[in-house]
XYZ file of C-alpha atoms in Angstrom:
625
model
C 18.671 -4.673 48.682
C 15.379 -3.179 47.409
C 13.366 -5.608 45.533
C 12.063 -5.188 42.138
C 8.540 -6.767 42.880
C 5.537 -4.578 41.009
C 2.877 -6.759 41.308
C -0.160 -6.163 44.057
C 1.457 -8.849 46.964
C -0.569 -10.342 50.058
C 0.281 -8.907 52.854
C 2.784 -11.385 53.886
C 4.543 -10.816 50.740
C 4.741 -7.508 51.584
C 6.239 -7.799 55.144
C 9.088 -10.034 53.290
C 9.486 -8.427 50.307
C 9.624 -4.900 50.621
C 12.108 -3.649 53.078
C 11.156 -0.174 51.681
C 7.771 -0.554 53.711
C 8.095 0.563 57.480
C 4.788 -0.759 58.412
C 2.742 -3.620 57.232
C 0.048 -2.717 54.789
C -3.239 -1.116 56.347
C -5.374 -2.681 53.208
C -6.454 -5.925 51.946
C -5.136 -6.292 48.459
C -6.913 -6.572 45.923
C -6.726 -8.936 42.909
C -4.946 -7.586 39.506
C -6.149 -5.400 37.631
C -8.189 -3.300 40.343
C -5.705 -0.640 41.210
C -5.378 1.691 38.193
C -1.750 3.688 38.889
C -1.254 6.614 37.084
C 1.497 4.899 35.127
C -1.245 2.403 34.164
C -3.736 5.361 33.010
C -1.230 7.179 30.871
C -0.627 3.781 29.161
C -3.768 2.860 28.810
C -4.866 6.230 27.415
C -1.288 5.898 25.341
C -2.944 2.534 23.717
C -6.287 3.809 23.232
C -5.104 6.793 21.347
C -2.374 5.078 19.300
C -5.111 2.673 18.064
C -7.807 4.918 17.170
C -4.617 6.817 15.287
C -3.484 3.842 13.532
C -6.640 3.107 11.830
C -7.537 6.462 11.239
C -4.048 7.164 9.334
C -4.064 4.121 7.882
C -7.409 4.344 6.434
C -6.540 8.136 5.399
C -3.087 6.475 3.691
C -5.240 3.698 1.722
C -7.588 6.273 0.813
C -5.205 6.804 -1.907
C -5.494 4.776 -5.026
C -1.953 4.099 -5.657
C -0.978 3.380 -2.250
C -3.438 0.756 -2.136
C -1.188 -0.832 -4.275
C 1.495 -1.199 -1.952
C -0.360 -3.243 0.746
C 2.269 -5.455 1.320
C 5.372 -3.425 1.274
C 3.161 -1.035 3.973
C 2.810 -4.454 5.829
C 6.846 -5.054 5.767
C 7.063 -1.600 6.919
C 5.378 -2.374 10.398
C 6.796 -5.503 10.651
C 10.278 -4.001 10.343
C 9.205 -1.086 12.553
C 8.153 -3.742 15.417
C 11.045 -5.781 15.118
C 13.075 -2.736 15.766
C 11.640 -1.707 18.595
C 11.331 -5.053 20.391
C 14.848 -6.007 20.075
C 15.924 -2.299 21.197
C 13.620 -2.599 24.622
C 15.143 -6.328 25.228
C 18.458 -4.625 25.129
C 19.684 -4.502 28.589
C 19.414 -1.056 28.797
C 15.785 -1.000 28.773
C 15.460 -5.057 29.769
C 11.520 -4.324 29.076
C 11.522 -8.105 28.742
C 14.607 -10.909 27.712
C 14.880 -12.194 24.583
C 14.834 -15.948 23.397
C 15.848 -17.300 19.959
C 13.735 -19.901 18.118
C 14.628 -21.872 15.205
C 13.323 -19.705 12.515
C 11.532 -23.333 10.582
C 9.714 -23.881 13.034
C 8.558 -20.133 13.597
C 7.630 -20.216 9.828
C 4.044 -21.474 9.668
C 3.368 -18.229 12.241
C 4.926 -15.675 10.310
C 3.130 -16.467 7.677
C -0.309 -16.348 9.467
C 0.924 -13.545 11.017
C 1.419 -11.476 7.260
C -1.951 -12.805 6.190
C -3.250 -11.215 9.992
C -2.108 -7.355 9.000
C -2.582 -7.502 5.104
C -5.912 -8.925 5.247
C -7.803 -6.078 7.676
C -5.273 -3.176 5.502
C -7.266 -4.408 2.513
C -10.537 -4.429 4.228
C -9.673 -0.881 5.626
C -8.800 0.113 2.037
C -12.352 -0.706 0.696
C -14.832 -0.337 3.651
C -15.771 2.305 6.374
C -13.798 2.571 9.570
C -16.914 1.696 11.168
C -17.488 -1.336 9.634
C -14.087 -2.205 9.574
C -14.089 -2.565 13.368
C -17.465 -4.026 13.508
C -16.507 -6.532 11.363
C -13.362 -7.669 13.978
C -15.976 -8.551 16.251
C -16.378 -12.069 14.125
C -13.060 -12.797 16.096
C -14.125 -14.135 18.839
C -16.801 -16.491 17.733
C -14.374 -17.634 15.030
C -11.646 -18.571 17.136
C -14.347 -20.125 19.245
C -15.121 -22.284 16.381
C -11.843 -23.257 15.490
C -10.687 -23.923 18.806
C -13.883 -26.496 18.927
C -12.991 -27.849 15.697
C -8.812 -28.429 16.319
C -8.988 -29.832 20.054
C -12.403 -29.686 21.414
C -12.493 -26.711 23.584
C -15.990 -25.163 24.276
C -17.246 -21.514 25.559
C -19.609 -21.067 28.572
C -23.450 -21.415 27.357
C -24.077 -18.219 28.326
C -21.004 -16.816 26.183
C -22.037 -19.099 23.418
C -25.908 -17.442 23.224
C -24.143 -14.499 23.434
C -22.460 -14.411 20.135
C -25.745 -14.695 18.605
C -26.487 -11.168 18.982
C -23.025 -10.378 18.044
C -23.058 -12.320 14.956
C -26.867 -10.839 13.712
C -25.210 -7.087 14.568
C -22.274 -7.393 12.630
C -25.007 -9.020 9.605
C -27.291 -5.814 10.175
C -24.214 -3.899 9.590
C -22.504 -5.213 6.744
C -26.042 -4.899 5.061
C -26.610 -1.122 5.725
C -22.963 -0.211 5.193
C -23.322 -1.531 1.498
C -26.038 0.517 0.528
C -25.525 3.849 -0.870
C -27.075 6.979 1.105
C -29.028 8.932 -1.312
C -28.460 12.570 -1.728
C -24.673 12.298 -0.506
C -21.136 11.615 -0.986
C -20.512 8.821 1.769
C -19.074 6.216 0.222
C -20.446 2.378 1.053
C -18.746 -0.476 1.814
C -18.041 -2.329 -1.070
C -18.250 -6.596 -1.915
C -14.851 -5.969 -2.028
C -14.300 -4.403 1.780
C -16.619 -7.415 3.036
C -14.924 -10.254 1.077
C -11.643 -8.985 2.503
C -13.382 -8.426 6.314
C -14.233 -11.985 6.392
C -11.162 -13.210 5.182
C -9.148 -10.855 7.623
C -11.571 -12.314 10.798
C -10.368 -16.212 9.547
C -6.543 -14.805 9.448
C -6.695 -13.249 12.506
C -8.463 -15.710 14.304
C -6.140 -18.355 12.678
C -2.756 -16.402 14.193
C -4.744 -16.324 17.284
C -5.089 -20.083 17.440
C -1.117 -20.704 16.271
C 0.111 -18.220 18.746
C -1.868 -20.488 21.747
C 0.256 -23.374 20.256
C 3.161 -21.637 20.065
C 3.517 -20.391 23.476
C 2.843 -23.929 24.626
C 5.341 -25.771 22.402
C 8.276 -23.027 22.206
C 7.691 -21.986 25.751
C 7.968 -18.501 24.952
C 5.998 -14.780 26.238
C 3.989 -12.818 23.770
C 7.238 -10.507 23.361
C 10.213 -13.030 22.815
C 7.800 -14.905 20.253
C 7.360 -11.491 18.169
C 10.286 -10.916 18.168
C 11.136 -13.585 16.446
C 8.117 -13.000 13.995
C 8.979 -10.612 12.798
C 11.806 -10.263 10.930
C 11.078 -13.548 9.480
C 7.385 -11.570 7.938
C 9.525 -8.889 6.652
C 11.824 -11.941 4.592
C 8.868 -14.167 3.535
C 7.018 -10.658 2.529
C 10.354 -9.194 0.751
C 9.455 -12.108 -1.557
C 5.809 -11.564 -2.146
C 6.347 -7.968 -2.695
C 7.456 -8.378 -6.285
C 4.704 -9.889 -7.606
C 1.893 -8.436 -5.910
C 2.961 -4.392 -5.602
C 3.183 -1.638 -7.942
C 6.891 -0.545 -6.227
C 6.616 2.400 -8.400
C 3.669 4.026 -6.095
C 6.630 4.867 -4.045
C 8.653 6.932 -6.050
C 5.175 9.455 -6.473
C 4.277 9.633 -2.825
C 3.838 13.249 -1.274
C 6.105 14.758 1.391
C 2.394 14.249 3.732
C 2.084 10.841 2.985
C 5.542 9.641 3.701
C 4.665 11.510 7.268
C 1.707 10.082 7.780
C 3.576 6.359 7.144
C 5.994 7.651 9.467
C 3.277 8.403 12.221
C 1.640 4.928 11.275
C 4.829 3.487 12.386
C 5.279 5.322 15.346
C 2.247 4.436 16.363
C 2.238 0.986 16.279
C 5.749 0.974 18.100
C 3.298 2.986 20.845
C 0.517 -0.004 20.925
C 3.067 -2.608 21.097
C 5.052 -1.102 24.232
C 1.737 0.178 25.940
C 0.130 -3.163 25.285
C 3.200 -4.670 27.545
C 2.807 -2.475 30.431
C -0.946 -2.756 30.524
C -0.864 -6.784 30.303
C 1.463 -6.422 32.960
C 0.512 -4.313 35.457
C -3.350 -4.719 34.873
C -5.781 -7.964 35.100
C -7.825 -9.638 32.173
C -10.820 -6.841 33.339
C -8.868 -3.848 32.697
C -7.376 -4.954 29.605
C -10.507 -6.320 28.284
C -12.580 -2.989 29.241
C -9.723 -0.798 26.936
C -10.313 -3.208 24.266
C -13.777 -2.742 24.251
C -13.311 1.245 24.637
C -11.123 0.965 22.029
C -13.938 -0.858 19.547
C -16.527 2.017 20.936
C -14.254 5.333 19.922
C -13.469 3.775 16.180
C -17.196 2.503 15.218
C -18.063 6.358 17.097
C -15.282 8.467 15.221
C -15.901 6.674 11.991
C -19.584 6.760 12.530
C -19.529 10.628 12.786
C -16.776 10.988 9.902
C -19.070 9.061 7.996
C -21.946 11.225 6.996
C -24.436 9.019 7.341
C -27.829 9.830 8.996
C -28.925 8.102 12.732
C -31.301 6.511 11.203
C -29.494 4.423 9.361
C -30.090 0.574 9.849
C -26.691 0.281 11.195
C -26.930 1.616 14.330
C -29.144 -1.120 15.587
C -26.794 -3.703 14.583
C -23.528 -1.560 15.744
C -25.393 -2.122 19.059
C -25.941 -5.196 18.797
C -22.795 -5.972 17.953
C -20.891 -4.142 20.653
C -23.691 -5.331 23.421
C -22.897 -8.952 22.276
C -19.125 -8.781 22.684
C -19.376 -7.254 26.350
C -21.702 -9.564 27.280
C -19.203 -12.545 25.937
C -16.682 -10.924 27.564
C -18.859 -10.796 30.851
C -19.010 -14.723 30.843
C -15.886 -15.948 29.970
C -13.963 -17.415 32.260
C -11.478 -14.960 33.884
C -12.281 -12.106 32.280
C -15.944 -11.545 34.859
C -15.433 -8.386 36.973
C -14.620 -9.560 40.626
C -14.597 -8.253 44.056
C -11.363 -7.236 45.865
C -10.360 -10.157 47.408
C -9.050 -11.199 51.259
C -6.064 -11.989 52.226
C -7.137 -15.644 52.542
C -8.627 -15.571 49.184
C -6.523 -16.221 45.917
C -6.932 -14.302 42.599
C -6.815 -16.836 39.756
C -9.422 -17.926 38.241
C -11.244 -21.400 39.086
C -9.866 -24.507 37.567
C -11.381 -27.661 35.489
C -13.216 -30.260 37.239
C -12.960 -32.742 34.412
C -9.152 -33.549 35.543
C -7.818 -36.066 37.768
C -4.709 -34.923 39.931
C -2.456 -37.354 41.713
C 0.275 -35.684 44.267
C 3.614 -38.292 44.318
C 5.151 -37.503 47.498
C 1.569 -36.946 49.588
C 2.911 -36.792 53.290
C 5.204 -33.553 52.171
C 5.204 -30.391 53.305
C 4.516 -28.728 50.340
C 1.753 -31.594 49.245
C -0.223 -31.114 51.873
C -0.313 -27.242 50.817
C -0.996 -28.485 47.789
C -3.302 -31.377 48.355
C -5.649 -28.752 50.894
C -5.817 -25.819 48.001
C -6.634 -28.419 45.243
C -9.530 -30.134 47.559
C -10.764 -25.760 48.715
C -10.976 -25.521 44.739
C -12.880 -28.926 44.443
C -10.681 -30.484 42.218
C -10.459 -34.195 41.939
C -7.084 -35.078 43.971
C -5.322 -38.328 44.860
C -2.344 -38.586 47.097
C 0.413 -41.474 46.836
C 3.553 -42.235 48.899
C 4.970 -45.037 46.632
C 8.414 -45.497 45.915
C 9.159 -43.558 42.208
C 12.039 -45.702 42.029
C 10.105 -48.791 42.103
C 9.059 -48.745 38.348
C 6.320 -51.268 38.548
C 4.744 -49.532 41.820
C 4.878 -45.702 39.692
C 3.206 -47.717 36.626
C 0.387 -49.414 39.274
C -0.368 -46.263 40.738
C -0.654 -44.697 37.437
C -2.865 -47.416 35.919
C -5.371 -47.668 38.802
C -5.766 -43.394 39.510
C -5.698 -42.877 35.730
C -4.631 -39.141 36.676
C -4.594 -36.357 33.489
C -2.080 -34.321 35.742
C 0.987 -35.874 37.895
C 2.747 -33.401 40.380
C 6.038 -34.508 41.801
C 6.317 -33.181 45.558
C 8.323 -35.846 46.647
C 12.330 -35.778 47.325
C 15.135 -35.726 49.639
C 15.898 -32.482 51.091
C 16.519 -33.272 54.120
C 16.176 -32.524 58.088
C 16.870 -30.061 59.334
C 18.927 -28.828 55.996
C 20.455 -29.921 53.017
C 23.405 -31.615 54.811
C 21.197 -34.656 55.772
C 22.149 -35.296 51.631
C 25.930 -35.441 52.493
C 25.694 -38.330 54.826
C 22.774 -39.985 53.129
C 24.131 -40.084 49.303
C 22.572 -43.246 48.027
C 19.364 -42.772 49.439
C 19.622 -39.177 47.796
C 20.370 -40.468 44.507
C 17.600 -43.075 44.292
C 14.592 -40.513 45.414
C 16.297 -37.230 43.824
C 17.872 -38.557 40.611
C 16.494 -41.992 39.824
C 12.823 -41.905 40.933
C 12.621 -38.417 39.544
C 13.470 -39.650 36.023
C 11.836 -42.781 36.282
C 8.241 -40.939 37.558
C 9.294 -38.712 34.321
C 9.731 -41.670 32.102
C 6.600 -43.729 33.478
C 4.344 -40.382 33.003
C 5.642 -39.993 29.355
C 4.444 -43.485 28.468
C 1.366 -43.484 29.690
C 0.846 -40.389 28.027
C 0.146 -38.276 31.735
C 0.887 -34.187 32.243
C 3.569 -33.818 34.788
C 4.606 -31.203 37.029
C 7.952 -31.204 38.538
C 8.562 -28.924 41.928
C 12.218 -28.608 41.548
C 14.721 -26.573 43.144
C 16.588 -23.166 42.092
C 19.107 -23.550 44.592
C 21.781 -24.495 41.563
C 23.358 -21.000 40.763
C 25.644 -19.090 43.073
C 26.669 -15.254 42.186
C 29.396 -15.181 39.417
C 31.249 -13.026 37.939
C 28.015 -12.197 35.552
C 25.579 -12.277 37.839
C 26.533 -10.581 41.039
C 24.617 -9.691 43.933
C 22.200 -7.359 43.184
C 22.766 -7.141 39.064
C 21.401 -9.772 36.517
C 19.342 -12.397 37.894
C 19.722 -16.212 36.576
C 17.105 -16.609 33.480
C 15.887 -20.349 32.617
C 18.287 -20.671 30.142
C 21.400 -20.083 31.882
C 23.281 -23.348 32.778
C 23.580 -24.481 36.726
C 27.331 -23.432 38.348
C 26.735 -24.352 41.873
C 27.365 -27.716 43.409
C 28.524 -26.979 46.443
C 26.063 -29.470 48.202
C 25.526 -32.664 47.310
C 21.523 -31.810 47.166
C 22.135 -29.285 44.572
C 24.237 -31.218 42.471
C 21.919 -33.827 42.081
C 19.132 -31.603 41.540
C 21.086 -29.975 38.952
C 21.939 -33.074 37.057
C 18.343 -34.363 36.425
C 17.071 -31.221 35.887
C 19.094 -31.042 32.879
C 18.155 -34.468 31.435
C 14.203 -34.400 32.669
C 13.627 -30.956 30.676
C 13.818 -33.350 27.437
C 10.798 -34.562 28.668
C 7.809 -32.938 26.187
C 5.012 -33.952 28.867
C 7.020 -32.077 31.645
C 7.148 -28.949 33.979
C 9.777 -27.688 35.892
C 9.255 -25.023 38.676
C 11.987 -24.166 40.586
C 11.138 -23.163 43.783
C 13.875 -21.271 45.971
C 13.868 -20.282 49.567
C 9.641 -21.434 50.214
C 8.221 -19.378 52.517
C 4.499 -20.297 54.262
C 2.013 -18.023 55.891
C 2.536 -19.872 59.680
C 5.642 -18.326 61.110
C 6.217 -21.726 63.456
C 6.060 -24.098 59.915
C 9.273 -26.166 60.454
C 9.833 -25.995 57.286
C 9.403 -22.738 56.094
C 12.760 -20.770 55.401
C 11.647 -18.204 58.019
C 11.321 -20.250 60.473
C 14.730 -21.982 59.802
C 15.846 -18.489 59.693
C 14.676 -17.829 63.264
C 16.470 -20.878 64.636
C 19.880 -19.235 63.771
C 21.571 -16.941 66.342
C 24.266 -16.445 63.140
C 23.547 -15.792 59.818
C 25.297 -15.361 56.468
C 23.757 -12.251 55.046
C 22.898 -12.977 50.776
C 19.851 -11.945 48.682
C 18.242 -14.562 47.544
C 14.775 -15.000 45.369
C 12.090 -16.184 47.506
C 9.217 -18.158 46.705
C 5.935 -17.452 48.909
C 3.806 -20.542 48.561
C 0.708 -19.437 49.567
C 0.267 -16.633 46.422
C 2.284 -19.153 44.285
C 0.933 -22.642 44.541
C -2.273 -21.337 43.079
C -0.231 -20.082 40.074
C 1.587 -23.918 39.924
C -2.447 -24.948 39.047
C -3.032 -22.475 37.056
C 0.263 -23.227 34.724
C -0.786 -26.875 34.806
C -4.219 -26.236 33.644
C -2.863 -24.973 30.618
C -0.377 -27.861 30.343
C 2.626 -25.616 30.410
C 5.857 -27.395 29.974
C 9.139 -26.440 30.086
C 11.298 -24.714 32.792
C 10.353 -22.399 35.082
C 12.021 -19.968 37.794
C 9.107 -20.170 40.272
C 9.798 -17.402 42.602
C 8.186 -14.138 43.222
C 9.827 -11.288 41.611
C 12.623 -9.895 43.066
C 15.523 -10.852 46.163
C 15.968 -10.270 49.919
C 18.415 -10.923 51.647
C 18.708 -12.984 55.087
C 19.596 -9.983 57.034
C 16.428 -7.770 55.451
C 13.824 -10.628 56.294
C 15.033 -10.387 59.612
C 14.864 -7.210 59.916
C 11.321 -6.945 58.962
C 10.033 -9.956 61.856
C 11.991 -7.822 64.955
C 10.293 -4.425 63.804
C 7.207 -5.841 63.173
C 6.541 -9.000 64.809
C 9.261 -9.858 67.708
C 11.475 -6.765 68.901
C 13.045 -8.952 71.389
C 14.488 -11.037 68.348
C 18.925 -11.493 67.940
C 21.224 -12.539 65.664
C 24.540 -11.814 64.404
C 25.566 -11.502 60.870
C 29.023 -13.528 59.284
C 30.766 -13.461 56.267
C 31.102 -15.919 53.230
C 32.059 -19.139 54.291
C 32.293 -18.284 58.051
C 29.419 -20.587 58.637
C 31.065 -23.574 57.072
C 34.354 -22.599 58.906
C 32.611 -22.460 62.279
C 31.226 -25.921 61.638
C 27.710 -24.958 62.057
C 27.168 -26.522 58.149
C 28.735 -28.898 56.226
C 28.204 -28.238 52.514
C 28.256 -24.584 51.185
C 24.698 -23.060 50.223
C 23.435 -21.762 47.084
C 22.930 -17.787 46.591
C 21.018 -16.563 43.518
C 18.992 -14.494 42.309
C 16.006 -16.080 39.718
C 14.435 -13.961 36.863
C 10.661 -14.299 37.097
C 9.679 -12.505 34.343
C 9.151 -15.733 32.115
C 6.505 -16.908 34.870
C 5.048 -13.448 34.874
C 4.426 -13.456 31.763
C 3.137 -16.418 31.363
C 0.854 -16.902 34.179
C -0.556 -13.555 32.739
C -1.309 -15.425 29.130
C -3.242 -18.045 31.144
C -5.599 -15.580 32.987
C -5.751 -13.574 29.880
């Protein structure tokens, strides 16, 4: 079965992942974001060019005095026009990305922010100069500095901090010469008006910016599924508005050009929104910062030159200021620095706090000591504990003494070699499995600690729905497999421990580690079997993905999450892949469903599943971002 992965893999992933590939690849990769495709440069062009459009048509539309009394019903136009589109590319026809419901209360406060984000810049648009207009979004970023610093305490780098100085003074120099009239021409300036409704547009925008952080945290939802949601709800709460602050009679006068101009404005933003997706998702936080920034140059450039107004106008000192000031933000923030392609041995997420303590439960694992040795490469601050988690009062000394900010959960019964250790071992399976999990859970809630679960995804089993090779198992889907006494107890607390606010859930399937003779590593297992029942299966390669666990943590993500790398292979393909490129000598003979069990060579029947990643994806991308 080919895989679906897209993303730029280590080169183990790629000898496990792609049976496509008949040799292993010749080149290190690189880190995200440094391979432009040619489906990444026609999207990227694609955004560039729909946003220079929008504001240009937009601005020509508002340009109008009667139209500019419609700002609101103009707004409820996009909004409807970007609903639409979303929910027909979540369709699984297109399955651009899978939708989630929210309870539409709760996504009120956001929708509103998110009308005052569009009307606010239309209205500055409708009484400034395009120039200005995008100079004046430049205030963005040191606003939502501010009121990040002001809601929960988070600070900049110094350097990006001294850096908004210059940013700040340009878009002052600006504002300034845009206001003033140019003698002996028509150019119209920038009125109180435009720069009253500029700054109030920055706060909006910068406000949205802050709620949609919070959002994604606390509804566990991508930038997509949360818009989605949006924005019908804007169209409704503006439906309301539009009585009392349009003149719905403009409509009834507007030209056969202006109606398709509004119909190209739509367009248009239905072409940012989808080429926005693709580039967030198959380019890093460099590439998508640098089109943003090209993006800011072309407007203030087009608009400059539409303008009419002379070089040696005042403003093009602080148009340079302002544009120098944002790059060189942008060049000191954290994750968004150009970098060098990276090793094979190197990881490409971006470094971590040091202000955090992190405790591993479960410390003499397998997967812990992964864990434990990337954490102490990143120098984090990292304690390791083998105490009981059923033991409540051991869990709450361990707690009170460390005083960790993070909690991962490593430990469990899985069993050696396999999962049918559990079937003979029940009780002790239940009280390190189902009772210490919960009651680590419970302990870490109390004491107020982040924790992060590793958990299991071996709890589906192809259905009816979701057969081999079709739709994968989202987050949301409920467990059907409990063929093995392991998975149903994994099963069971998963479903009561998601209640848990302070918690994350990663379900790991099938981990895989870089040292083909790790005992427990799934290839390996694989290896030890001279028969083999052929499924696809997700994977999870834990030497790309544990730095990803960190990086979700960081960001105290909770929730649940299918923790695997894009994609399925199956038993056979893996296989495969080590006797043509590693051990030609290798054997093995394939069986069919339930042959293994029959021939006595397991006990309980195994999980086989495919896990959607594209929550994770998305996600993880947010964080970098």
């Amino acid at each position: 079965m080919a895989t679906k992965e897209k993303a730029v893999l280590h080169d183990e992933e790629k000898a496990l992942l792609f049976k496509e590939s008949k040799e292993p690849p010749p080149s290190p990769p690189r880190c995200k974001g440094d391979h432009l495709s040619p489906r990444l440069i026609f999207w990227m062009l694609a955004n560039i060019l729909a946003t220079i459009g929008i504001v240009f048509t937009n601005k020509l539309l508002f340009s109008t005095e009667s139209l500019r009394q419609g700002q609101v019903s103009f707004a409820a136009f996009h909004f409807a026009v970007t609903g639409i589109t979303l929910y027909i590319i979540s369709r699984p026809i297109f399955n651009v990305f899978q939708a989630q419901r929210a309870p539409p209360i709760k996504i009120l406060p956001l929708a509103a922010a998110m009308c005052l984000n569009v009307i606010m810049p239309n209205l500055s648009l409708a009484h400034s100069s395009v120039s200005f207009y995008q100079i004046a979004r430049i205030l963005l970023t040191p606003c939502v500095a501010s009121l990040n610093f002001l809601i929960s305490g988070a600070t900049i780098p110094f350097n990006a901090g001294l850096a908004l100085v210059p940013a700040c003074i340009g878009v002052g120099v600006v504002s300034y010469y845009d206001s003033l009239p140019v003698k002996g021409t028509d150019v119209q300036p920038t009125s109180v008006l435009g720069i009253t409704f500029a700054l109030l547009g920055v706060f909006s925008s910068s406000l949205y910016t802050v709620f949609i952080s919070r959002y994604h945290k606390t509804l566990q939802m991508g930038s997509m599924p949360l818009l989605l949601n949006q924005a019908p709800l804007s169209v409704l709460l503006l439906a309301y508005v539009i009585p009392f602050t349009d003149d719905v009679t403009v409509w009834t006068s507007v030209p056969l050009p202006h109606w398709l101009l509004i119909g190209l404005s739509g367009l248009l933003a239905c072409v940012i929104n989808l080429s926005q997706f693709f580039i967030v998702n198959e380019s890093g936080p460099v590439s998508s910062t640098v089109v943003g920034h090209l993006k800011s140059c072309c407007i203030v450039a087009l608009g400059w030159a539409m303008s009419g107004r002379p070089l040696a106008d005042g403003s093009v000192a602080g148009i340079v200021l302002a544009l120098g000031g944002i790059i060189l933000i942008t060049a000191n923030m954290p994750g968004l620095a150009p970098s060098q392609p990276l090793s094979p041995q190197q990881s490409s997420t971006p470094s971590f706090s040091s202000d955090h303590t992190w405790l591993i439960w479960g410390g003499n694992g397998w997967i812990a000591n992964m864990l434990y040795n990337l954490m102490v490469s990143r120098g984090l601050n990292v304690h390791t504990t083998t105490a009981r988690m059923e033991d409540r009062t051991a869990v709450f000394e361990v707690l009170d003494r460390v005083k960790p900010t993070h909690v991962v959960n490593c430990a469990g019964i899985t069993g050696r070699p396999n999962v049918d250790y559990c079937e003979y071992n029940k009780e002790e399976t239940i009280r390190a499995n189902v009772i210490g999990a919960i009651n680590l859970a419970d302990c870490c809630f109390l004491r107020e600690v982040y924790l992060m679960v590793f958990a299991t995804g071996c709890i589906y089993i192809y259905d009816e729905e979701h057969v081999e090779g079709g739709k994968p198992y989202t987050e949301e889907d409920l467990p059907n497999f409990g063929g093995s006494f392991y998975s149903y107890t994994k099963s069971r607390v998963e479903e009561i421990m998601k209640f848990y606010t302070n918690t994350l859930i990663l379900r790991f399937r099938m981990p895989v580690s870089d040292s083909p003779t790790d005992p427990r590593s799934f290839l390996t297992k694989m290896l030890s079997y001279r028969t083999v029942y052929s499924v696809s299966n997700s994977a999870t390669l834990l030497t790309s993905m544990l730095p990803h666990a960190l990086l979700l943590a960081e960001h105290i993500t909770t929730g649940v999450y299918n923790f695997t790398n894009p994609g399925a292979i199956s038993h056979d393909e893996m296989l495969t892949m080590w006797k043509r490129t590693v051990d030609p000598s290798h054997e093995w003979e394939n069986c069919g469903d339930g042959e293994l069990k029959g021939k006595g060579l397991i006990v309980a029947a195994r999980s086989a599943c495919e896990l959607d990643s594209r929550k994770l994806v998305e996600r993880c991308l947010e964080s970098i971002i």
